[in-house]
PDB file of C-alpha atoms and ligand atoms in Angstrom:
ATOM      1  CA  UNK A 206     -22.809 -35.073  22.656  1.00 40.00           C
ATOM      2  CA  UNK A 207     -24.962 -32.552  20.802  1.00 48.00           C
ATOM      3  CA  UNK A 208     -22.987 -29.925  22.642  1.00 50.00           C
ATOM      4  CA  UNK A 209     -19.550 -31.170  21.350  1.00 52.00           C
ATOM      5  CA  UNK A 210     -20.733 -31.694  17.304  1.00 52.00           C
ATOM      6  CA  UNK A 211     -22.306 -27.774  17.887  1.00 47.00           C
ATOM      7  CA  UNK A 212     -19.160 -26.892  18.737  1.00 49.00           C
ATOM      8  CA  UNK A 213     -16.993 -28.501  15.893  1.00 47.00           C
ATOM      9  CA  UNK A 214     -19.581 -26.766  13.398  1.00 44.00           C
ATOM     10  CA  UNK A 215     -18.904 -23.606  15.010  1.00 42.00           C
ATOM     11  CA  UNK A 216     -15.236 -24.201  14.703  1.00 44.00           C
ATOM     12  CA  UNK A 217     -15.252 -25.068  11.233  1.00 42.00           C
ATOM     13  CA  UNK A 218     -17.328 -22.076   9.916  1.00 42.00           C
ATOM     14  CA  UNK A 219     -15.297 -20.062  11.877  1.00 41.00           C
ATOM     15  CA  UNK A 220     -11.959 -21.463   9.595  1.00 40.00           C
ATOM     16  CA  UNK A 221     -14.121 -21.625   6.070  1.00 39.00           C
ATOM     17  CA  UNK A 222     -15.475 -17.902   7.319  1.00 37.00           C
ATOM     18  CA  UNK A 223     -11.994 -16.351   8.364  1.00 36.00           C
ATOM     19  CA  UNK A 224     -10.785 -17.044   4.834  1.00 35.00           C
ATOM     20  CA  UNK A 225     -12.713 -14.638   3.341  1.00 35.00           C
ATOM     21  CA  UNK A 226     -13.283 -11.878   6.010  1.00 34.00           C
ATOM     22  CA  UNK A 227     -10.484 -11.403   8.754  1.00 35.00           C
ATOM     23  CA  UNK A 228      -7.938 -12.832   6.041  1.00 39.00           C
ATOM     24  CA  UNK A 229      -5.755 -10.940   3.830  1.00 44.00           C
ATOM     25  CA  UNK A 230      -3.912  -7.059   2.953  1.00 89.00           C
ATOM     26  CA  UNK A 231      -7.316  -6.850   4.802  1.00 96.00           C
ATOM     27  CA  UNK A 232     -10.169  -9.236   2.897  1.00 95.00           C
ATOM     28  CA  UNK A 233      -8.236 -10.075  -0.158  1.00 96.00           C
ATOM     29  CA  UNK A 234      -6.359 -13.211  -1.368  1.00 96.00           C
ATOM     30  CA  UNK A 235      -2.763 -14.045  -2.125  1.00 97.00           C
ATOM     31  CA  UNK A 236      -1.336 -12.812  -4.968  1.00 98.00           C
ATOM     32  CA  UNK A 237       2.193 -13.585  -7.090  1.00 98.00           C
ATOM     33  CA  UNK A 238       4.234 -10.767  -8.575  1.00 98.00           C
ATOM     34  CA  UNK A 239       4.445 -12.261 -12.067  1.00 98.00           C
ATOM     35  CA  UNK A 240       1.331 -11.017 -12.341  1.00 98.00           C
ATOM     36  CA  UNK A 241       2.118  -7.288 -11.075  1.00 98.00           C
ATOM     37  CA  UNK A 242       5.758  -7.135 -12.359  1.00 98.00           C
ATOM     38  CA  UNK A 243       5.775  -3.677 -11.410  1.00 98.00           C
ATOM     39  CA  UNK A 244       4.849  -4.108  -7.817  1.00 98.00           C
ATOM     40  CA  UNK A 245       7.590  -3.596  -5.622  1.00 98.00           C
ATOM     41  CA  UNK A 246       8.544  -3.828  -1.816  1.00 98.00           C
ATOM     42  CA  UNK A 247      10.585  -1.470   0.071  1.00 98.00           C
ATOM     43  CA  UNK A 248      12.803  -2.754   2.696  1.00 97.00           C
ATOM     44  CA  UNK A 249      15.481  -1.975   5.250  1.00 96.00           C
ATOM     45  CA  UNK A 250      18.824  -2.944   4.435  1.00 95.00           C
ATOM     46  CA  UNK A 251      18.329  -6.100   6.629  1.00 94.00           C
ATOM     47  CA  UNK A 252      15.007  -7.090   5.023  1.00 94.00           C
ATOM     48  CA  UNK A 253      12.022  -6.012   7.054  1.00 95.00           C
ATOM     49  CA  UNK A 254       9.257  -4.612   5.308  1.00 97.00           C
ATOM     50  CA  UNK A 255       8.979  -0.641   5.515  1.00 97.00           C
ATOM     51  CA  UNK A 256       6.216  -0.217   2.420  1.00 98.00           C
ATOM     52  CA  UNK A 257       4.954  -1.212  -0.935  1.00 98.00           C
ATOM     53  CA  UNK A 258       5.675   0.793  -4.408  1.00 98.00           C
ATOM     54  CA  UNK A 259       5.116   0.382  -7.652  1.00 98.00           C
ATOM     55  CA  UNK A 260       7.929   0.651 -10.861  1.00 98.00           C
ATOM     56  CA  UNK A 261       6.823   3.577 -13.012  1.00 98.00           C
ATOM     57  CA  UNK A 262       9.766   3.512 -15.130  1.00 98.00           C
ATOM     58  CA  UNK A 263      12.772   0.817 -15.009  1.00 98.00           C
ATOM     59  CA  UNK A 264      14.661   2.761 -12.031  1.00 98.00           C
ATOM     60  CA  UNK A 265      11.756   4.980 -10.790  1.00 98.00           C
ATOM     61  CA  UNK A 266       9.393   3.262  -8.027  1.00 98.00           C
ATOM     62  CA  UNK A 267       6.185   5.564  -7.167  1.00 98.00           C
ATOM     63  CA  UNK A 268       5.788   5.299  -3.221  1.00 98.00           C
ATOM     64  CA  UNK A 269       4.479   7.250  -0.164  1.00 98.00           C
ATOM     65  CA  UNK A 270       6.352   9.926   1.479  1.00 97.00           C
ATOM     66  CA  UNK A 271       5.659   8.796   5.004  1.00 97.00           C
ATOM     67  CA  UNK A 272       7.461   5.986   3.969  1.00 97.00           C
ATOM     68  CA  UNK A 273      10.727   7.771   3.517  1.00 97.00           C
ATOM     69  CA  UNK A 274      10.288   9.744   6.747  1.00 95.00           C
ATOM     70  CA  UNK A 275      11.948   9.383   9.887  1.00 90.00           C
ATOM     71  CA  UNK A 276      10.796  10.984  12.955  1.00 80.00           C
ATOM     72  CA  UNK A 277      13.607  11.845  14.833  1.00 71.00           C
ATOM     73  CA  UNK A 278      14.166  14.305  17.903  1.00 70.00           C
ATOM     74  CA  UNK A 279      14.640  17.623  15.277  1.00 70.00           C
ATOM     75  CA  UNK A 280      11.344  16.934  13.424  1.00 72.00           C
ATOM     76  CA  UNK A 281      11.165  14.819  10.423  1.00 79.00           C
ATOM     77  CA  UNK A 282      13.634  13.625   8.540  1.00 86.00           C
ATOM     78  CA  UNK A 283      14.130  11.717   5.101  1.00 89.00           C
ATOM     79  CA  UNK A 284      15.175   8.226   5.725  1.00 92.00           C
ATOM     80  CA  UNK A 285      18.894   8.000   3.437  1.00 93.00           C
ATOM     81  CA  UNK A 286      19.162   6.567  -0.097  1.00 96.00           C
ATOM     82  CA  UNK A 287      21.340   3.875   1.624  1.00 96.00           C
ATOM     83  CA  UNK A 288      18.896   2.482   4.573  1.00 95.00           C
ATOM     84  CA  UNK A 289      16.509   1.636   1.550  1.00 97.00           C
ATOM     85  CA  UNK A 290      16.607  -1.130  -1.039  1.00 98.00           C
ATOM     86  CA  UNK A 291      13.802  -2.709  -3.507  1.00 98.00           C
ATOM     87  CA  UNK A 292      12.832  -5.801  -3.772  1.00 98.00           C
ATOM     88  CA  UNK A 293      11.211  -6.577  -7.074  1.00 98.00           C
ATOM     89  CA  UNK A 294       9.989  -9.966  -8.740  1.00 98.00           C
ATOM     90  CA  UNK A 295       9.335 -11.755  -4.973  1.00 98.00           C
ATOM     91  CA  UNK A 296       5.953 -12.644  -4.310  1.00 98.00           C
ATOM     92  CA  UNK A 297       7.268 -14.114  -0.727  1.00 97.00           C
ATOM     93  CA  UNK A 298       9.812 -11.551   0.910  1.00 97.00           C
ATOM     94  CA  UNK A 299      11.176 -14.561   2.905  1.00 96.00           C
ATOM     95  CA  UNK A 300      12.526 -16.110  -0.366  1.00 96.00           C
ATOM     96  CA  UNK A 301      15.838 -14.318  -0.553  1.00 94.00           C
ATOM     97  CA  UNK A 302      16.967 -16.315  -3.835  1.00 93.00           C
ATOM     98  CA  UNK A 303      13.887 -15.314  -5.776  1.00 97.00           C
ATOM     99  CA  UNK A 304      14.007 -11.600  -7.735  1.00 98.00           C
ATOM    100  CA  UNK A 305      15.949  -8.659  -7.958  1.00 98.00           C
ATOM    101  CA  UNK A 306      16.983  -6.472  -4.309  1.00 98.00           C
ATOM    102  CA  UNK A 307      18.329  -2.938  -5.636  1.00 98.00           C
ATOM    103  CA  UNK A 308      19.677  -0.441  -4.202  1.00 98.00           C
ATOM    104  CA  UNK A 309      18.400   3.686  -4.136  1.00 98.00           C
ATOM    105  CA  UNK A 310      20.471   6.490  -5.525  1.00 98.00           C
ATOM    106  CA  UNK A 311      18.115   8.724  -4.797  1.00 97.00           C
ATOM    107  CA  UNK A 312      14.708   9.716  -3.049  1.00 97.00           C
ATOM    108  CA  UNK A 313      12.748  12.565  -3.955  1.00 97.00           C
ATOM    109  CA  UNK A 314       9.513  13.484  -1.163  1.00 96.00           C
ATOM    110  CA  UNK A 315       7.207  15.848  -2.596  1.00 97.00           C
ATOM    111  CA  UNK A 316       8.164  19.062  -1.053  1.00 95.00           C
ATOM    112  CA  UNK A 317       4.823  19.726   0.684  1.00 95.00           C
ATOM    113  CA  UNK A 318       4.456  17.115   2.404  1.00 96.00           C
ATOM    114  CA  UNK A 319       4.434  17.655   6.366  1.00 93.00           C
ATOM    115  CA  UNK A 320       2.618  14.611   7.281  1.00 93.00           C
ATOM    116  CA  UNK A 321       0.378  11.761   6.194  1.00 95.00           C
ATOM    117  CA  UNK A 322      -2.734  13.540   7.105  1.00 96.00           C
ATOM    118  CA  UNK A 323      -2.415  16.431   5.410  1.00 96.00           C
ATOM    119  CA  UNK A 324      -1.735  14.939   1.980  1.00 97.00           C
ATOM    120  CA  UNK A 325       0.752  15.145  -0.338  1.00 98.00           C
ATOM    121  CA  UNK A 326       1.561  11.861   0.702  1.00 98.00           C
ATOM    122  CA  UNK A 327       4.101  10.758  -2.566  1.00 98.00           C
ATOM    123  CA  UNK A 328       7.770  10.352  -3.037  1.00 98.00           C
ATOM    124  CA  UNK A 329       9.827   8.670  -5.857  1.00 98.00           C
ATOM    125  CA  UNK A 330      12.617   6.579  -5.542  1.00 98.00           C
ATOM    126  CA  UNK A 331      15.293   6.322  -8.071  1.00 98.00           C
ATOM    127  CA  UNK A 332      17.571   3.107  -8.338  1.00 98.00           C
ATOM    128  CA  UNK A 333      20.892   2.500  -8.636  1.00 98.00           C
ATOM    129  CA  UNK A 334      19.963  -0.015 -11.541  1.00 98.00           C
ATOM    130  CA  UNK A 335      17.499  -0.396 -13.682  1.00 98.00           C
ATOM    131  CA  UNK A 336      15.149  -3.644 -13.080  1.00 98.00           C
ATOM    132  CA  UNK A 337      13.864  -6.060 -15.962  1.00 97.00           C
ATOM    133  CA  UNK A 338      10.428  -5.650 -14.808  1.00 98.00           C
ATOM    134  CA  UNK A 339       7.171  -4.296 -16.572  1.00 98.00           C
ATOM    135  CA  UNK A 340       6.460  -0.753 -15.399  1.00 98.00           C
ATOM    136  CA  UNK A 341       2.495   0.776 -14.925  1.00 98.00           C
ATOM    137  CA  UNK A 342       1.375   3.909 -16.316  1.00 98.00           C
ATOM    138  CA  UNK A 343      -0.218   6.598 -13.945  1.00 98.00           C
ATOM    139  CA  UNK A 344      -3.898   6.539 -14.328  1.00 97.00           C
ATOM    140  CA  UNK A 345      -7.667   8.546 -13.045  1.00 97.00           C
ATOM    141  CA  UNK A 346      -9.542   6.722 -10.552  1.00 97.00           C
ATOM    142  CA  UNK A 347     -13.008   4.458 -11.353  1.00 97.00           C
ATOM    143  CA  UNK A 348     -16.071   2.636  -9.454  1.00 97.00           C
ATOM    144  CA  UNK A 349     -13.592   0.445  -7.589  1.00 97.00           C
ATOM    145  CA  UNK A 350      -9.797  -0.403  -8.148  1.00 98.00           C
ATOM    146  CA  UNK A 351      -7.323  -3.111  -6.655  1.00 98.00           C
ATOM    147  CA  UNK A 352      -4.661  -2.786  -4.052  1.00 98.00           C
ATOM    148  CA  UNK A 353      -1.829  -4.957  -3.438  1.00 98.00           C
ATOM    149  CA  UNK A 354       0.892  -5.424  -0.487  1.00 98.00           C
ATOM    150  CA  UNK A 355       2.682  -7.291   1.887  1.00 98.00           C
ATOM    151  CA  UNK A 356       1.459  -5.888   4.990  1.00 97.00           C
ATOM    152  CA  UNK A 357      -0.565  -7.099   8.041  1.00 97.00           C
ATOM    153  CA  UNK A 358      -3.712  -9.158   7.322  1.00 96.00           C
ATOM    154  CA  UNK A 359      -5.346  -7.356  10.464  1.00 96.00           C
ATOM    155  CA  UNK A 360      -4.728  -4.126  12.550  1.00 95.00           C
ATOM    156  CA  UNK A 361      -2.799  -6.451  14.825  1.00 94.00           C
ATOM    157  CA  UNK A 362      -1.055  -9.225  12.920  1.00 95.00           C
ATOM    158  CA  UNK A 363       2.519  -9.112  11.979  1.00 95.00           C
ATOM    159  CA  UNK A 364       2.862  -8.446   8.331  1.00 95.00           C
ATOM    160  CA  UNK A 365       1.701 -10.732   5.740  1.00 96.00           C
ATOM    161  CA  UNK A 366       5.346 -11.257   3.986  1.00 96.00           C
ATOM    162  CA  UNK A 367       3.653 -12.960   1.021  1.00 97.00           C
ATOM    163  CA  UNK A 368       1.917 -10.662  -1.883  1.00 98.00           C
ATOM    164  CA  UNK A 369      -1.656 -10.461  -1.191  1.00 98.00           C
ATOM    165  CA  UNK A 370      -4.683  -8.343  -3.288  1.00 98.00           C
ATOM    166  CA  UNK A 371      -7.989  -7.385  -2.579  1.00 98.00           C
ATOM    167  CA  UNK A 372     -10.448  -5.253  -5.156  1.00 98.00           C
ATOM    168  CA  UNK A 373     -12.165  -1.987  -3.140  1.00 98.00           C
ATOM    169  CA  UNK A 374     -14.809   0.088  -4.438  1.00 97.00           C
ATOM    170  CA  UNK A 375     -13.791   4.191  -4.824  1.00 98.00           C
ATOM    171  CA  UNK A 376     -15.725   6.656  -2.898  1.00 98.00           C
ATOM    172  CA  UNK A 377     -16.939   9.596  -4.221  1.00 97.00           C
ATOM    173  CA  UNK A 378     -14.722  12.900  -2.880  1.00 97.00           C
ATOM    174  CA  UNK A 379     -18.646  13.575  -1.022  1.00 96.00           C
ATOM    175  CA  UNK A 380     -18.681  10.742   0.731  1.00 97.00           C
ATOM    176  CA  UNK A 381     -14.638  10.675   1.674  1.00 97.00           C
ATOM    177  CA  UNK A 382     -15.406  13.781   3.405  1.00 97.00           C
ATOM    178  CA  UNK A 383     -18.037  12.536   5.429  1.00 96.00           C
ATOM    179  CA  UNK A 384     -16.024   9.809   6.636  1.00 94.00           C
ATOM    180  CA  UNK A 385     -12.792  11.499   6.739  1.00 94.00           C
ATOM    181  CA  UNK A 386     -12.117  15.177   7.958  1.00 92.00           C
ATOM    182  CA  UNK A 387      -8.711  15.570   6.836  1.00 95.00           C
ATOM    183  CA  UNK A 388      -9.682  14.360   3.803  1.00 98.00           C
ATOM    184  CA  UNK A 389      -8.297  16.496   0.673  1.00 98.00           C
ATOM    185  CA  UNK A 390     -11.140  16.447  -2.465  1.00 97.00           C
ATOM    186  CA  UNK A 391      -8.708  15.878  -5.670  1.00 96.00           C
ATOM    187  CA  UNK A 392      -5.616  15.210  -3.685  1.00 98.00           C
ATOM    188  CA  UNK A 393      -6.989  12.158  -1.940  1.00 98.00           C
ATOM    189  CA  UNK A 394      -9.279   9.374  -2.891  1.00 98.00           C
ATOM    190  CA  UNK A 395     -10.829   6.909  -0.457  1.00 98.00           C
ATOM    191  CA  UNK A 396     -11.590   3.528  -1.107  1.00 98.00           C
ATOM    192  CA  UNK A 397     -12.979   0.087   0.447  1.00 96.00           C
ATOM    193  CA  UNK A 398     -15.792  -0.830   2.347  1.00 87.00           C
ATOM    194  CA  UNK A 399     -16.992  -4.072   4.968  1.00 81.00           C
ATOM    195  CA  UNK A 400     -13.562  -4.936   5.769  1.00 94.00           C
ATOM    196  CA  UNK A 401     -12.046  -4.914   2.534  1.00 97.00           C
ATOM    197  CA  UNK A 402      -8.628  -2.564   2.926  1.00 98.00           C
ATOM    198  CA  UNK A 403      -5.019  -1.450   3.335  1.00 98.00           C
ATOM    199  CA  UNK A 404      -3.677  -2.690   6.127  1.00 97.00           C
ATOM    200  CA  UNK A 405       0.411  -1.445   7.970  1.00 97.00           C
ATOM    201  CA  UNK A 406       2.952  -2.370   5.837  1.00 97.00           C
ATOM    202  CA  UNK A 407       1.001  -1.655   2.741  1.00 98.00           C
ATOM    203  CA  UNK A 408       1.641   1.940   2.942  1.00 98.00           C
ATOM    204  CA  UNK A 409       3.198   3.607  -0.409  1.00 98.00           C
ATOM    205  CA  UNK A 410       1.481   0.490  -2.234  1.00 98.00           C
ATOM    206  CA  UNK A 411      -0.746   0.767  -5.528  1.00 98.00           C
ATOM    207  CA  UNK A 412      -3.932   0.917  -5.741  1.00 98.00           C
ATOM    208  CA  UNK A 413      -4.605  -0.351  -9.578  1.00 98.00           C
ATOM    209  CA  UNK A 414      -7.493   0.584 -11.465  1.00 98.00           C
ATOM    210  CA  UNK A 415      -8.093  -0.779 -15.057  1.00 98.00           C
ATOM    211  CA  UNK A 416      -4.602  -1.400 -15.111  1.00 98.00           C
ATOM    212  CA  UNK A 417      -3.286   2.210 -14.316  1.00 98.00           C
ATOM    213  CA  UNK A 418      -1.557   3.488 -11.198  1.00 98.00           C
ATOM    214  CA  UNK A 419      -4.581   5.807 -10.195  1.00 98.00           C
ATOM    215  CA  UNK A 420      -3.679   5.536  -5.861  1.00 98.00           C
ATOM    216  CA  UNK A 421      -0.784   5.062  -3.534  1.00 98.00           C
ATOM    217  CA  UNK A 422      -1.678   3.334   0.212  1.00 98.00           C
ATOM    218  CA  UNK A 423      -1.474   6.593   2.361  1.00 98.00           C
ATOM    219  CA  UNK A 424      -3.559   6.598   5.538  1.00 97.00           C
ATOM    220  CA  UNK A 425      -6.275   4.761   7.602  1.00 96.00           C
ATOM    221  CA  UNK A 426      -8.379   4.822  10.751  1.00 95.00           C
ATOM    222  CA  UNK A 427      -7.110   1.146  11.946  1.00 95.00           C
ATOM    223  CA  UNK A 428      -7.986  -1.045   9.061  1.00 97.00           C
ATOM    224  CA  UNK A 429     -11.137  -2.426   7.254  1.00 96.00           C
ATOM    225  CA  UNK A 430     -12.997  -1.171   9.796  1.00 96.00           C
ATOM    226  CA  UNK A 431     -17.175  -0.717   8.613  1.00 93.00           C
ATOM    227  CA  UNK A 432     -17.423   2.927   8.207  1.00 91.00           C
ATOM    228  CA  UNK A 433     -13.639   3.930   7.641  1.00 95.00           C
ATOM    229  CA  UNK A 434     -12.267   3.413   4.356  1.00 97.00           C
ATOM    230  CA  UNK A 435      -8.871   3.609   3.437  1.00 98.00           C
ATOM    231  CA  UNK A 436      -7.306   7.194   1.826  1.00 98.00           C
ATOM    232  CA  UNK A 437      -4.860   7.128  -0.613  1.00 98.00           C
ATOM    233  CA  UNK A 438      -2.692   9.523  -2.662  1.00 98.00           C
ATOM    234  CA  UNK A 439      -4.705  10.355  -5.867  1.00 98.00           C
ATOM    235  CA  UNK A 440      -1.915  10.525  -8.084  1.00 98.00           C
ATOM    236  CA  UNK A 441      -3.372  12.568 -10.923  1.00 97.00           C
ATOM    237  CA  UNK A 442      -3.426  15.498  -9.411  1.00 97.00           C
ATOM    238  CA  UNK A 443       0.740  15.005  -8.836  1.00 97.00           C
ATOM    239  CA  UNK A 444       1.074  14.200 -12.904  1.00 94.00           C
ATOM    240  CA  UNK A 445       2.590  18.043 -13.415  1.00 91.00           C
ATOM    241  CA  UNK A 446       4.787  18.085 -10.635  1.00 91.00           C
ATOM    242  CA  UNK A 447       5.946  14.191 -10.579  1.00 89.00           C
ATOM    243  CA  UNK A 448       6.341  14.271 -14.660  1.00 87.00           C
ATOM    244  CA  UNK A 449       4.783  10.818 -15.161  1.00 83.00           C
TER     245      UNK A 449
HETATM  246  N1  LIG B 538       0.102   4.110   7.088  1.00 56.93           N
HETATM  247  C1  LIG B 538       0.088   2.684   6.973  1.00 56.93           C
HETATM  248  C2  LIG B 538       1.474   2.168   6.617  1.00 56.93           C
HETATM  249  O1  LIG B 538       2.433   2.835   6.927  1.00 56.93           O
HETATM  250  C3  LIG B 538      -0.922   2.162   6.012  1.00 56.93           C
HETATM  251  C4  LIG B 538      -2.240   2.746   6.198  1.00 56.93           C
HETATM  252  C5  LIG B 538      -3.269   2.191   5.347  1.00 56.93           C
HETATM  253  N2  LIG B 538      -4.357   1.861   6.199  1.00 56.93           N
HETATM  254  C6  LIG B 538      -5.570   1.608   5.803  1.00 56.93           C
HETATM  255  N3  LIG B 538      -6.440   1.282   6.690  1.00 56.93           N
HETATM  256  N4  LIG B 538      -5.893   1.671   4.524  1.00 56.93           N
HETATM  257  O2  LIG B 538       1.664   1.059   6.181  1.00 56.93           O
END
C-alpha cells in the first residue's frame, strides 16, 4: 500500500519535474511566432525541418552555413536555391494553412566557411518574395540572450515541430575556451548552462538579445549537457562582410 502511493508521488514529480528540465528547444517553453515575426524555419521542399533563421530584411533570412551544406562524395556542397523554402508566420510547422512558405532565389555561404567547427558558420538566404513580416536588426551580445527553434526537445527526440524558447546566459570568450577548444574568441559566443540549450534542428536559429540578432545556433557537444554550452555564430564580427 505505502509502496504503491510512493510510487504515484514519484510518478507525478517526475511529470510536474520534466516540464521544466528535460522539456523544450532544450529547457525552454513553447513559443508562437506572432511574437517573433521574424523567426523563420527552413525546410525541404516536402516540409521537414532542416534549420531555423531569422528575417533581417523582407527577402533576406540570416541562417547557418552548415545548414546549406551538403556532404556529398566530392566534399561539400551547397544545398540548391530550389531544395529550400521558408516558412514564416507558423508557430506549428504541421499547420500547412497557417503563414507564408517562400521560395529561395538565392543562397549566399560565407566564403570561409569549411565546417561548423571552425567558424564562420553564417549564410544568407534571399527569397523569391518578399514576406509581410517584421524583420530584427543585428545586434552585440549581453549577460544572457534568448534562443528560439523548432528542433528536438532532447539529444534524442524527434524534433519539436512547434516554436519553442528558452533564455541562456552568455559566456565570457574566457570561459568558452575552457569549455570549448575549437572555440573562436570574437567569431563565436557560447551560451547556456544546467540544461538550458540548442538542441538539432535549431541550427541557423537566433539567439535574441535585448531584441537584436546578436547569435545564430551553430554547434554543440550533444545538448544541454552540464558543462557544455552551446556555440553560436557571433554575428557582429560578420556586420562588414554580411552588410547588415
Ligand atoms: N548543429 C545542430 C543543428 O544542425 C545544432 C547544434 C546546436 N546544439 C547545441 N547543443 N546548442 O541543428
Amino acid at each position: 500500500m505505502r509502496g504503491k502511493r510512493f510510487a504515484v508521488l514519484v510518478a507525478v514529480m517526475a511529470l510536474v519535474s520534466g516540464a521544466t528540465s528535460a522539456d523544450a528547444i532544450v529547457g525552454g517553453t513553447p513559443a508562437r511566432v506572432a511574437d517573433t515575426p521574424w523567426v523563420v524555419a527552413i525546410t525541404t521542399t516536402d516540409g521537414q525541418l532542416i534549420c531555423g533563421g531569422a528575417l533581417v530584411a523582407p527577402d533576406k533570412v540570416m541562417t547557418a552555413a552548415h545548414c546549406v551544406t551538403l556532404k556529398g562524395v566530392f566534399g561539400k556542397n551547397q544545398r540548391s536555391p530550389e531544395q529550400l523554402r521558408v516558412v514564416a508566420g507558423r508557430t506549428d510547422l504541421r499547420n500547412k494553412g497557417e503563414g507564408v512558405e517562400a521560395a529561395v532565389a538565392g543562397v549566399w555561404r560565407h566564403p570561409e566557411y569549411a565546417e561548423v567547427t571552425k567558424g564562420d558558420d553564417v549564410a544568407v538566404l534571399t527569397l523569391a518574395q518578399a514576406l509581410p513580416y517584421r524583420t530584427i536588426a543585428l545586434g552585440e551580445v549581453g549577460a544572457d540572450g534568448v534562443v528560439l527553434g523548432w528542433g528536438r526537445t532532447a539529444e534524442n527526440t524527434p524534433p519539436a515541430m512547434s516554436l519553442r524558447k528558452v533564455t541562456v546566459p552568455i559566456l565570457s570568450d574566457s570561459e568558452c575556451l575552457l569549455k570549448e577548444p575549437d572555440y573562436r574568441p570574437g567569431a563565436m559566443l557560447c551560451a547556456g548552462r544546467g540544461g538550458r540549450d540548442a538542441c538539432t534542428g535549431d541550427s541557423g536559429g537566433p539567439l535574441v538579445v535585448r531584441g537584436r540578432l546578436a547569435g545564430v545556433v551553430s554547434f554543440g557537444r550533444g545538448c544541454a549537457r552540464p558543462d557544455e554550452p552551446g556555440v553560436y555564430t557571433r554575428l557582429a564580427n560578420y556586420r562588414q562582410t554580411l552588410g547588415f
